[in-house]
């Protein structure tokens, strides 16, 4: 009975789980990628030190959701894994190279003295390149990938599309906004002022790009246009863009006002709306326009094994990730990162 | 080179580079956890100095492990689509469980382990270290389970399309080679770390600096080595006998044994000639291989000729990698026993020649691990799933050009990173445990700590503490 329900609804359950993991990844790593995107724009070295210290304790946990996404795809929707990964070979590889440079910059930057700018550039460049690559992948997903006989059949560069580029620039603005919101929350003084200023630029960029990406995907991909503009979808889906507009206006109005966490939380909301739009455009495909969540799902016995782990372990994971944020709550000080760390003499 | 060879080369390079860091961090995490427990219970400053010192090196190695590991989780899809398609039902859940039970655990507590001091109590710090150390072990458990399934598959059946379906999860996870592989790898990383700790401590004793901390660490490391070096040889022997039973062709390649023989001899060195199907310039001890493989004078061991040439691995690679691994095992055992002799004669902290030996053997553990993995992976060829799926059928529809380009970039990037790691970690290691100055966060010309940029109250505490210690 329960087994029957589980096998019947597994595609929906795991589709939701995948969407959840992607959302957590984008929001969590979005904030530290965003800090990296803004890194070189910060006026002083002191700002950069503080910016990095604010994300050092949590970036590793955030990035783990990227691994979670990959392994979940492999385990639950394998078609998505073995078709999409070769399809996005170059964007994925360059994203990985970018994340490598970005990741080691955390440790090496503080050790470096004369050549610290090299690791500053590695951190910022890595964050920007990784974001652009993610945009490429996103754009490619909306456009769709050529598949024949269950395998990817396109060329090496078929994922390089105009839509991908637009998405990449949009993500730069979006992550930049989340990063700025995070800094407004976690810092004060000159660094916070810088974050408030640059948040305006990021907000303008993300608003323009959201509009462009939506218009271009509706115009260039007929399936997307059909999804949004058919009746009664037009009415049912209208709240998505309207609420998005309201959130953008609210962020703009609140940048110099209200609680320090406000911009961050609202920009997370903005991102979730963008992801919702994406889900609407792509549902129910794992591999766009060729493999659906119903066709592409793993064996029931594999799914049951996974479900047990997810139900038992994922809540615990979320609790101790939240705990890690809680331990480092409050405004960031300079001694909080890799450079700090006096051991408490309390027993 | 064709796409298969390129994909293999890329995977071998990226996974070979990656394995160095888990090897280092599994052992170091437990070393730091042990130190943290001692510091918590005794309050002895020496332990705190050692924690701080080793944690800095650990943090750099951990970062390298994380980023090179993310690469692998995607590379299986980008480069080995045929493989992923076949085994997603089997290996997908194992990798997912690794993420759920290990990566998140490590990531959730690494921040507290590295930066939590001053914010959390000593007991809570110990707990965070313990969670990271356990996470590292859990991670290796899942990965070794997945690898062991590829070596000695069980518990799953293939359908007409070549897609595997699991019939028994415990059979998939606990395959016949799994316990030996896991024990061998975990022991290898502990042993490697013991010699890294011993080597770095020996350097400081040799330089006559940071003596208290270095002697403490050196003594701990040499005790560990004394237990682990013989244990590793014992486990290796069990693992070898399991390979003889489960993967006879691999074992024949390790031994350079061509004919199926009763009471085979041990070929110490030689050149396996795959065309002539015999060993050139071989030096052989009669019956010795029979003794350690079958534990009998006249046991039968299958030779390479039992399978057609197309089903044999590239013998010289397996043959020499095995000799490098086993040779290093013997060197480390001799070093550990020498340490015991010196200790009993109360010369352990004073025999400078031995400190130089300890420094010299520091990198050997890593080389042995690489050689060991080469034996196990190259020895499995031409199969990606032993006896079932050929490597050639596992690749992705990606062009050779794309793989070549990314391989070149990996080669450049990883070598650059390795140099950077040696530079930074080496600098920390050479400065030694008593150097508790904060790293270069404070730089000349920045008086920002009291000029505009607010600091958390912990920061002034930390800086004061570090400076005080440096002055003392």
CSV table of C-alpha atoms in Angstrom, one decimal, chain B residues 14 45 57 85 87 109 115 154 161 195 211 218 245 255 293 308 349 381 389 412 435:
chain,number,residue,atom,x,y,z
B,14,UNK,CA,42.5,13.8,-11.6
B,45,UNK,CA,49.6,24.1,26.4
B,57,UNK,CA,48.4,22.5,7.4
B,85,UNK,CA,24.1,4.8,-17.6
B,87,UNK,CA,25.5,1.5,-13.0
B,109,UNK,CA,31.8,20.9,11.4
B,115,UNK,CA,37.5,28.8,13.3
B,154,UNK,CA,27.7,-8.7,-6.6
B,161,UNK,CA,20.3,-3.0,-22.3
B,195,UNK,CA,55.3,9.7,8.8
B,211,UNK,CA,61.6,20.9,21.1
B,218,UNK,CA,57.4,12.7,17.2
B,245,UNK,CA,40.7,-15.6,-5.2
B,255,UNK,CA,53.5,-11.1,-9.7
B,293,UNK,CA,50.1,-16.0,-1.7
B,308,UNK,CA,43.3,-14.2,-23.8
B,349,UNK,CA,65.0,12.5,20.6
B,381,UNK,CA,41.8,-3.4,-17.0
B,389,UNK,CA,31.8,-4.1,-18.6
B,412,UNK,CA,48.7,22.8,-15.6
B,435,UNK,CA,54.9,30.1,15.9
